[in-house]
Every structure is written in C-alpha cells, then in structure tokens.
mmCIF file with all atom_site columns, C-alpha atoms in Angstrom:
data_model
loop_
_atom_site.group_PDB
_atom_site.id
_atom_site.type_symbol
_atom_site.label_atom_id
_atom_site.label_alt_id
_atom_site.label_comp_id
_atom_site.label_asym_id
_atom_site.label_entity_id
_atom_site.label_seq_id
_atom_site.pdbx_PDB_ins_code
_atom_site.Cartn_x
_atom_site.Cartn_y
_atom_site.Cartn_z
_atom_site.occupancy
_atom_site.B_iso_or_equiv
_atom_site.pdbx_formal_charge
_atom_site.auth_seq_id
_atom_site.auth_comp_id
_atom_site.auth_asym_id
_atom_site.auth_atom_id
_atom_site.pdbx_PDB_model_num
ATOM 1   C CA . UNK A 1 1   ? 99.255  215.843 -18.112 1.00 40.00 ? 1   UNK A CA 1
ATOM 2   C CA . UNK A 1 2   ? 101.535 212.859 -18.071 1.00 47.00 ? 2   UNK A CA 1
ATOM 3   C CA . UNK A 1 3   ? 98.833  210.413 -18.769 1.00 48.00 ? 3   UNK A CA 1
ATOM 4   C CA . UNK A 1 4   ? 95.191  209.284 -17.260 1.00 49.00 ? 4   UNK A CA 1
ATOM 5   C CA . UNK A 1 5   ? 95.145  207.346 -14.595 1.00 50.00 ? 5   UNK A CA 1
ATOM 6   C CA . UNK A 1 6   ? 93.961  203.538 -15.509 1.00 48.00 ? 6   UNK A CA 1
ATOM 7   C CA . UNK A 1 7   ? 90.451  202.587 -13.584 1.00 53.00 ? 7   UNK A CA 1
ATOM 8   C CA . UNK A 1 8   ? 90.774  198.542 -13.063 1.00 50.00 ? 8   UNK A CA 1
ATOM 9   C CA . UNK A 1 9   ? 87.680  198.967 -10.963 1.00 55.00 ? 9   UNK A CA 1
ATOM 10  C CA . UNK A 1 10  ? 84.417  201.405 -11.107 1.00 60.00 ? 10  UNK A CA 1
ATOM 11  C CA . UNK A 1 11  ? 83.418  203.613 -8.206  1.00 64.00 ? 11  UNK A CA 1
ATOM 12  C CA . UNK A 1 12  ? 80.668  200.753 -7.181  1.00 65.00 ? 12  UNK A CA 1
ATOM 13  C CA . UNK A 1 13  ? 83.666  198.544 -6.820  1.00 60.00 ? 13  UNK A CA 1
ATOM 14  C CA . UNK A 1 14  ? 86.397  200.406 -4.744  1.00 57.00 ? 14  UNK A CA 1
ATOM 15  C CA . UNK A 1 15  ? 82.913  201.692 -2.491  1.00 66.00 ? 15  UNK A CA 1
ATOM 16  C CA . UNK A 1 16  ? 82.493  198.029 -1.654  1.00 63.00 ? 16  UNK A CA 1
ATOM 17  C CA . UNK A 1 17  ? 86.482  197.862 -0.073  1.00 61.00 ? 17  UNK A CA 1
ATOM 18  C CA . UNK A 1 18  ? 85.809  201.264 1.483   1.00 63.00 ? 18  UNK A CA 1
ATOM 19  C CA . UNK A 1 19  ? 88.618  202.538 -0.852  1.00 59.00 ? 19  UNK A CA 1
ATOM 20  C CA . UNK A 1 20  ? 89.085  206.477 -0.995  1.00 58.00 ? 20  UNK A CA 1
ATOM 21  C CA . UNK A 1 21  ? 90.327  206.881 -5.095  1.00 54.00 ? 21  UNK A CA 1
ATOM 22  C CA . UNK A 1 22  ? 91.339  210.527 -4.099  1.00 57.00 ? 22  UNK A CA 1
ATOM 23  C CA . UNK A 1 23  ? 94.197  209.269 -2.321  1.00 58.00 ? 23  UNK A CA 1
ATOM 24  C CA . UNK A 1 24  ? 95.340  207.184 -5.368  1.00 56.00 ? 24  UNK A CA 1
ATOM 25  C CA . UNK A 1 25  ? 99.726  207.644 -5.374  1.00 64.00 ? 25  UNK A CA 1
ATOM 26  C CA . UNK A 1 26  ? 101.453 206.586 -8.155  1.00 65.00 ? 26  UNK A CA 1
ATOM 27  C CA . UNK A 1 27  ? 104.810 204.967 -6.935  1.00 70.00 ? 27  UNK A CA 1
ATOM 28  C CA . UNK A 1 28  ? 107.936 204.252 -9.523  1.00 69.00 ? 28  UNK A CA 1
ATOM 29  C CA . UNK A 1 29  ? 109.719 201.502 -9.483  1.00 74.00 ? 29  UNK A CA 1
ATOM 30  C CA . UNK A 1 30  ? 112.826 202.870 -10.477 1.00 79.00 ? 30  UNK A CA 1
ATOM 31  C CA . UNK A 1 31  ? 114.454 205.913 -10.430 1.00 85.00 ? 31  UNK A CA 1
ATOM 32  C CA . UNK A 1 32  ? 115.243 206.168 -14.559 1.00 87.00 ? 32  UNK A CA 1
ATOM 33  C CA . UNK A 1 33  ? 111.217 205.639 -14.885 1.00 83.00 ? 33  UNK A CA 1
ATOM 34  C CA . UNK A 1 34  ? 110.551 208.391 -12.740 1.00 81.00 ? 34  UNK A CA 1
ATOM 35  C CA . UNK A 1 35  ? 113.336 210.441 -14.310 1.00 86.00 ? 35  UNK A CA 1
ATOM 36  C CA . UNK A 1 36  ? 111.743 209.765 -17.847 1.00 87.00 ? 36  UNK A CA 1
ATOM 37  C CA . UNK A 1 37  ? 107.958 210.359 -17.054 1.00 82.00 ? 37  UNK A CA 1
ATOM 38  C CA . UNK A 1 38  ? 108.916 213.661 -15.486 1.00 84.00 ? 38  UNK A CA 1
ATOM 39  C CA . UNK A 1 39  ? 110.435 214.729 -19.001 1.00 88.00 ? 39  UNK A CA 1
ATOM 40  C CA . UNK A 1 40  ? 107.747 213.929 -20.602 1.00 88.00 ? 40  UNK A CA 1
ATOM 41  C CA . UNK A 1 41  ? 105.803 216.799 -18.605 1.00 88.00 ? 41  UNK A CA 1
ATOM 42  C CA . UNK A 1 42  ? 106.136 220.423 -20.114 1.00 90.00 ? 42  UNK A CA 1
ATOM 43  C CA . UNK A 1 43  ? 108.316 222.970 -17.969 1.00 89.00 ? 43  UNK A CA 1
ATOM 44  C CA . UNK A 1 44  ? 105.091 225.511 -17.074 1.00 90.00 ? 44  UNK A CA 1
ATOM 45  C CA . UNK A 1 45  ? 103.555 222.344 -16.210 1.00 91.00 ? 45  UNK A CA 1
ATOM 46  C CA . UNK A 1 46  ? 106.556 221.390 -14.230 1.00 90.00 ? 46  UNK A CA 1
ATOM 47  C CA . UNK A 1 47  ? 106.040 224.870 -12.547 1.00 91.00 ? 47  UNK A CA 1
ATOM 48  C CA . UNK A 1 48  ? 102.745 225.034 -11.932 1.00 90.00 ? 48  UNK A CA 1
ATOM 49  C CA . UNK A 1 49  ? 102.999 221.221 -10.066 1.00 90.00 ? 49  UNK A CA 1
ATOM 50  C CA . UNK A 1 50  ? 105.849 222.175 -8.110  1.00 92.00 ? 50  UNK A CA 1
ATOM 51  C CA . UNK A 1 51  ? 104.079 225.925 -6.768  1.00 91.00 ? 51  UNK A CA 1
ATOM 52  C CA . UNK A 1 52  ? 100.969 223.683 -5.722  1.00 92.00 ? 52  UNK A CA 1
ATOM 53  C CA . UNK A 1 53  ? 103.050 221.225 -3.985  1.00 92.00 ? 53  UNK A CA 1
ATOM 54  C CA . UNK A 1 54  ? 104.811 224.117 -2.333  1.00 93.00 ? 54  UNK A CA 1
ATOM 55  C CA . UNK A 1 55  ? 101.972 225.432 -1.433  1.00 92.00 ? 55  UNK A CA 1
ATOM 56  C CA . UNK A 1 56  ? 100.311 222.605 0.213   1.00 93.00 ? 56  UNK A CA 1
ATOM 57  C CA . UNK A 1 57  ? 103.359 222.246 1.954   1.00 94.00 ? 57  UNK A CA 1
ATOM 58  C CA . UNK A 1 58  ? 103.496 225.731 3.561   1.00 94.00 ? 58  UNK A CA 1
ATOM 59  C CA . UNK A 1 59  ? 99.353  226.197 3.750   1.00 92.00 ? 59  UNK A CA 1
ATOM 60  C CA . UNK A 1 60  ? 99.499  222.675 6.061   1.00 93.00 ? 60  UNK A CA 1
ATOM 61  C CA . UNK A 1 61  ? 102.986 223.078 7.737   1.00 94.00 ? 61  UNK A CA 1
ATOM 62  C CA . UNK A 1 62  ? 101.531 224.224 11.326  1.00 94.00 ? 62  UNK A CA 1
ATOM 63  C CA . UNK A 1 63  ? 103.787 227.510 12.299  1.00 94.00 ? 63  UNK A CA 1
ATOM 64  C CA . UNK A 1 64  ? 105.428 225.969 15.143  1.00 96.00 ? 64  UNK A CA 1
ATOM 65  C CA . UNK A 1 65  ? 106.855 223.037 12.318  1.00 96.00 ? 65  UNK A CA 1
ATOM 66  C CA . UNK A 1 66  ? 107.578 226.011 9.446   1.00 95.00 ? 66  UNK A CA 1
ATOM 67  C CA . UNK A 1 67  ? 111.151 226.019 10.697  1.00 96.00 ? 67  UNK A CA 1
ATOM 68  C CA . UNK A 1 68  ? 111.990 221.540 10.366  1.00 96.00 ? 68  UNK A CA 1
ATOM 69  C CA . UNK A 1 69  ? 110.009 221.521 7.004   1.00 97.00 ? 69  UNK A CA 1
ATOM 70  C CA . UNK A 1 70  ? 111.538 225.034 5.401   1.00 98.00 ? 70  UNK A CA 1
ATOM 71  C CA . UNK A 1 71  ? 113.552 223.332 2.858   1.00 98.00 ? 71  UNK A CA 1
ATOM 72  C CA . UNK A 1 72  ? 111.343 220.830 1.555   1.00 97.00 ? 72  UNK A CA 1
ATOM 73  C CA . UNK A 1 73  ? 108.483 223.869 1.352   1.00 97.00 ? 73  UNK A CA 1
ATOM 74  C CA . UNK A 1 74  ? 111.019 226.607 -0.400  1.00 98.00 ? 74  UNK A CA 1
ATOM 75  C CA . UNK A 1 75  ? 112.706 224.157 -2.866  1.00 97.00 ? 75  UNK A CA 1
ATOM 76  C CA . UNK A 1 76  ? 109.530 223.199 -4.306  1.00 96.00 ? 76  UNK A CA 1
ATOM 77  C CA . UNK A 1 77  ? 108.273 227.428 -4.175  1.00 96.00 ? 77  UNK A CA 1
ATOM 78  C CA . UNK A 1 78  ? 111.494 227.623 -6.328  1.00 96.00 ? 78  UNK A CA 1
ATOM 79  C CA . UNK A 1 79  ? 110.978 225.191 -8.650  1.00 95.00 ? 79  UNK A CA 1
ATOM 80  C CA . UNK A 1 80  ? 108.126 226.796 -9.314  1.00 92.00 ? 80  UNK A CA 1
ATOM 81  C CA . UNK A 1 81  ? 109.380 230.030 -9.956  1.00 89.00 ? 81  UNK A CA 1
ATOM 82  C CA . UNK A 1 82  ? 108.935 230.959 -14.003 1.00 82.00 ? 82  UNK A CA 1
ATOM 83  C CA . UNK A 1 83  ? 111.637 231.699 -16.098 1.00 68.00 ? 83  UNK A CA 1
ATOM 84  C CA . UNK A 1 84  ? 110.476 235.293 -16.744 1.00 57.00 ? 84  UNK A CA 1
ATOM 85  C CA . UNK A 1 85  ? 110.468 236.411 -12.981 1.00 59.00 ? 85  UNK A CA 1
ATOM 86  C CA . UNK A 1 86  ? 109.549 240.125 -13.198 1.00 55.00 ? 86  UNK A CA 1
ATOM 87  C CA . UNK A 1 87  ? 105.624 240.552 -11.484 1.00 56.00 ? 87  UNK A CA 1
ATOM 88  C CA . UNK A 1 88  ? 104.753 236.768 -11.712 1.00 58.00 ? 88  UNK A CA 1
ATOM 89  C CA . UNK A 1 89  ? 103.166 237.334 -8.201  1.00 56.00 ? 89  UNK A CA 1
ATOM 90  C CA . UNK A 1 90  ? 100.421 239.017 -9.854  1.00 54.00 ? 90  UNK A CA 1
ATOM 91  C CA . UNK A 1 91  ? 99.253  236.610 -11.716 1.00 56.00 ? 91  UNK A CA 1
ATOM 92  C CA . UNK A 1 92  ? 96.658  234.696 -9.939  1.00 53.00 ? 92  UNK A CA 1
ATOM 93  C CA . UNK A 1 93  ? 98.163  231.726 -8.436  1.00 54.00 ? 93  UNK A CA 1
ATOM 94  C CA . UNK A 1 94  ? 101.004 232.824 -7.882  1.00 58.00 ? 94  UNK A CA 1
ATOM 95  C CA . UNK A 1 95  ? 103.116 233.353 -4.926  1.00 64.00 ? 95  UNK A CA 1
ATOM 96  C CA . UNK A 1 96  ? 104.146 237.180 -3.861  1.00 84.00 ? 96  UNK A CA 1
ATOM 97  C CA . UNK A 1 97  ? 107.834 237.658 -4.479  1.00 89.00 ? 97  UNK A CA 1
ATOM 98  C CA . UNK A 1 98  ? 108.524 239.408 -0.773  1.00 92.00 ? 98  UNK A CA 1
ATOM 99  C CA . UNK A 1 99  ? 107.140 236.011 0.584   1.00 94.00 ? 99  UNK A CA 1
ATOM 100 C CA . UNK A 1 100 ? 108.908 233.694 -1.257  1.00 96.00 ? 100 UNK A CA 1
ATOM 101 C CA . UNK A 1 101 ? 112.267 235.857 -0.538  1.00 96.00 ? 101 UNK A CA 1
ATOM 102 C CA . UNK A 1 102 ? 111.344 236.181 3.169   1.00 97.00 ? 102 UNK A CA 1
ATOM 103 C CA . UNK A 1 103 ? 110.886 232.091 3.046   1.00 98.00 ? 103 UNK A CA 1
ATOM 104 C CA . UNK A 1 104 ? 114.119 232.202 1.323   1.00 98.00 ? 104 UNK A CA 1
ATOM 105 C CA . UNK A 1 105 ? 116.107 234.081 3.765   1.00 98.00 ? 105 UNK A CA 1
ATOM 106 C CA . UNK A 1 106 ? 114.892 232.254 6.088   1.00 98.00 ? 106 UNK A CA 1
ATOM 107 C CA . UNK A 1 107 ? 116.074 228.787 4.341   1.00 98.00 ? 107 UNK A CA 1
ATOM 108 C CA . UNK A 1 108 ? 119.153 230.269 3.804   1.00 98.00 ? 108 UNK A CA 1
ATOM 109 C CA . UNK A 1 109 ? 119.805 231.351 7.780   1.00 98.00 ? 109 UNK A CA 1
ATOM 110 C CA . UNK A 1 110 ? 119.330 227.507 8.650   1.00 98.00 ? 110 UNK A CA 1
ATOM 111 C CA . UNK A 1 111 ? 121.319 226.308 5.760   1.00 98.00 ? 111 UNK A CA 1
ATOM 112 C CA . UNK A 1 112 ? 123.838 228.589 7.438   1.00 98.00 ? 112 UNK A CA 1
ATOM 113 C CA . UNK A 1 113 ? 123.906 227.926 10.491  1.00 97.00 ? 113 UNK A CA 1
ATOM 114 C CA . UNK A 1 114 ? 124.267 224.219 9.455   1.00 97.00 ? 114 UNK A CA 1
ATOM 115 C CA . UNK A 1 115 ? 127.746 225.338 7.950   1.00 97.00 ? 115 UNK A CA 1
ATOM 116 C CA . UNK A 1 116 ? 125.858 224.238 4.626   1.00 97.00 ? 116 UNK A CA 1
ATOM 117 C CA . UNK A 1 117 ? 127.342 227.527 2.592   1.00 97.00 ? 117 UNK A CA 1
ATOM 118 C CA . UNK A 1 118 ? 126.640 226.343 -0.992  1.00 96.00 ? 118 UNK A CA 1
ATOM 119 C CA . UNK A 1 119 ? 122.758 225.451 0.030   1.00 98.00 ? 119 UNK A CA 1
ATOM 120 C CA . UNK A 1 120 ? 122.804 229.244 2.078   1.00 98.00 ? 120 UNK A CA 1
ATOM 121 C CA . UNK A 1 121 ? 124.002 230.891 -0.846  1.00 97.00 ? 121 UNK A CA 1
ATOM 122 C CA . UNK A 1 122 ? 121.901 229.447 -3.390  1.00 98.00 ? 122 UNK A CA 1
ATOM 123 C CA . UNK A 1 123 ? 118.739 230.204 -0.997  1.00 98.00 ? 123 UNK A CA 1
ATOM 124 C CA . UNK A 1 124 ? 119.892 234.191 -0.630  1.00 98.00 ? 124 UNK A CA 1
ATOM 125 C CA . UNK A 1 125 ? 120.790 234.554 -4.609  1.00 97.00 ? 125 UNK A CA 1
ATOM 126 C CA . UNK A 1 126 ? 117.009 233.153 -5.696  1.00 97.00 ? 126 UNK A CA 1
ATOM 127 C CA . UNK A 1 127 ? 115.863 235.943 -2.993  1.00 97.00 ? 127 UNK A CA 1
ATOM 128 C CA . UNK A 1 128 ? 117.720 238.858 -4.223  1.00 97.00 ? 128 UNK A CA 1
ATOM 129 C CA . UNK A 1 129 ? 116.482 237.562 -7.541  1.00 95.00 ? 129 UNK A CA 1
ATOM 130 C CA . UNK A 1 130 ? 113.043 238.382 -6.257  1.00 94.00 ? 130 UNK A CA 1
ATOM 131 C CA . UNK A 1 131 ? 113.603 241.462 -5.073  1.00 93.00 ? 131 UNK A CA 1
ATOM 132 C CA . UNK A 1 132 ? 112.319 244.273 -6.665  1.00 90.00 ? 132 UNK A CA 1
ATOM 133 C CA . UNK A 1 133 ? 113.487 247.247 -8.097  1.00 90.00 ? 133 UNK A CA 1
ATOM 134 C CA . UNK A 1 134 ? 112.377 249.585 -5.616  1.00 94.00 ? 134 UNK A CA 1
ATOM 135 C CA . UNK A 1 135 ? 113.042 247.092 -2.885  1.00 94.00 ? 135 UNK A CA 1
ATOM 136 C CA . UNK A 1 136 ? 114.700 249.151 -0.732  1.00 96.00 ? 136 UNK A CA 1
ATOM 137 C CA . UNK A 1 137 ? 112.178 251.527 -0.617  1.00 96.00 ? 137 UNK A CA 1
ATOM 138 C CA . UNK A 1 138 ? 109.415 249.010 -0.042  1.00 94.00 ? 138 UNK A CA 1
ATOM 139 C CA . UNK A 1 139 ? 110.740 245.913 1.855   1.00 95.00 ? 139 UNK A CA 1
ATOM 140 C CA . UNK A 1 140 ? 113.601 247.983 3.670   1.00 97.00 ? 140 UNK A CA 1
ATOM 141 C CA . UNK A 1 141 ? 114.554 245.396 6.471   1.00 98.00 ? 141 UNK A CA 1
ATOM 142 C CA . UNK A 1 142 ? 114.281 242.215 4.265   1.00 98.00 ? 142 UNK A CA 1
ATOM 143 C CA . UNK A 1 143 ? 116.294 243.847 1.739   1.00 98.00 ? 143 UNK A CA 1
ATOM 144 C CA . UNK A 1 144 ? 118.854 244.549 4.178   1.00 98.00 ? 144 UNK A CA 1
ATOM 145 C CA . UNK A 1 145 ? 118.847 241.783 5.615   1.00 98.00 ? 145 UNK A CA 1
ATOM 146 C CA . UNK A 1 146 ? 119.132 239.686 2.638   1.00 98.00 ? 146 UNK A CA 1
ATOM 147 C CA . UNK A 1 147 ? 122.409 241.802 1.474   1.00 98.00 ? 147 UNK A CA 1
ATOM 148 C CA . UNK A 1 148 ? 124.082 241.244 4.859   1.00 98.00 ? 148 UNK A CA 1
ATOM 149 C CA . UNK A 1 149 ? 123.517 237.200 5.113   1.00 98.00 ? 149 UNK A CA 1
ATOM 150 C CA . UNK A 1 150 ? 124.863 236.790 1.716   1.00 97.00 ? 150 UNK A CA 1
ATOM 151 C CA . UNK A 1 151 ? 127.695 238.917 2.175   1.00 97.00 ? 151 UNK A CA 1
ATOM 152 C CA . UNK A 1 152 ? 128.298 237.115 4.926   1.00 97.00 ? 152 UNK A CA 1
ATOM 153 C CA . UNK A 1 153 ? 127.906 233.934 3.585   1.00 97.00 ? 153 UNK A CA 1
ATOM 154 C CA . UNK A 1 154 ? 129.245 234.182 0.260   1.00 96.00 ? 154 UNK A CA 1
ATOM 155 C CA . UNK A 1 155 ? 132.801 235.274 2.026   1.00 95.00 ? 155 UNK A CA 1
ATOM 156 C CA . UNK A 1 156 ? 132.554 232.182 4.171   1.00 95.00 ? 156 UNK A CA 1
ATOM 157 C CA . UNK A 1 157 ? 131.762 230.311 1.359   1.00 88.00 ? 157 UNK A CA 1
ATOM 158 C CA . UNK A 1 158 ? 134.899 231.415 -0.284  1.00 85.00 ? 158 UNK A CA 1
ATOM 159 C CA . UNK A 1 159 ? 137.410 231.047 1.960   1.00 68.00 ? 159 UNK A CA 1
#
C-alpha cells in the first residue's frame, strides 16, 4: 500500500454533507508525482492492482460496449500478467490464460484493422505467450487463429 488515506473529517461529519467516502479518488497534480508514487508500489502489487482494474473493467463493460472499451480492459489484464506466466490462472484470482488470449486476439484484430501494426503485434505476441503447451490440442481454433493474424500482421508490419 502506497500510504493511508488522511481522514480530515469523521464519518459523523461527511454523513452530515451526504458525502459517500467509498468514492474517495485521489487525483495528482502532476504527472512526475504520479510517476513517483507509483514506484513506490511493489511490482506484485502493481499486478495485482492492475488485474482488479481489468477486471472491473471487463465484469462492467456491457457486451454490446466489449468491442469500444477492448484496449483499455486488455492493457490493464496485461499489466497484470506475472512475470512467471506458466499456470498463473490457477491461482485464485487470477484470470484463465485462454481468456485473456481470446481478449487479446481480439485487441489485436481492431488494432489491425486500424492499420495500428506495432499495437496488433504486441496484442498477438502476449497471446501466444499464453498459450499453452498443448494448445493445439485444447484451444484448436484460437490457436489457429492466433498464428494466422500474427503472421499476417507481423509481415505487414515489416514491410
């Protein structure tokens, strides 16, 4: 934890201005602040806070919105992806690898068809990262499908 948040007022206080403390945001007021407190935080717990953000964002993205808010929701799934990949989906919190590569294919088909190449590429390398060993035994199509985009992509990319 960064640090506790500072109470200038008790409960009985903020009750009286019909102020909701569980919606407390902390806003910096420059970039370099917010740069520096974020260093301060250790990199599981850097992990763990970006996989609950990502989270949030996909559990209260509404289907029909998945598609306009797919970036935002798989960069912070990434960022909370540990260091030591193999079977982190079954720890308990954790998201399952075939989702977060579906999610990435996904990001990396609109990145695509954006003619955003670097982005697309960098979305279909973090999902082959995630794909198993036995992969295309288990997740035939997404495996396949993941191997033809970023063919694809990675010659458009460098030509």
């Amino acid at each position: 934890m960064l640090c506790r948040p500072v109470r200038l007022f008790d409960k009985s206080e903020l009750q009286q201005f019909n102020f909701d403390d569980t919606k407390l945001e902390y806003k910096f007021l420059h970039d370099r602040v917010q740069q520096a407190a974020y260093s301060l935080i250790s990199d599981e717990q850097k992990q763990a806070t970006h996989r609950q953000i990502g989270q949030l964002l996909l559990n209260n993205t509404p289907t029909e919105q998945l598609l306009d808010n797919i970036f935002d929701i798989v960069n912070q799934l990434n960022l909370g992806i540990p260091a030591q990949k193999p079977g982190f989906s079954e720890k308990p919190g954790f998201f399952k690898q075939e989702e977060l590569a579906q999610l990435n294919l996904i990001a990396g088909r609109k990145a695509k068809a954006s003619a955003a190449y670097e982005p697309a590429v960098k979305y279909l390398r973090i999902a082959m990262e995630l794909l198993t060993n036995n992969s295309w035994y288990t997740q035939y199509e997404l495996t396949l499908n993941l191997h033809k985009e970023r063919a694809e992509v990675e010659l458009i990319n460098y030509t």
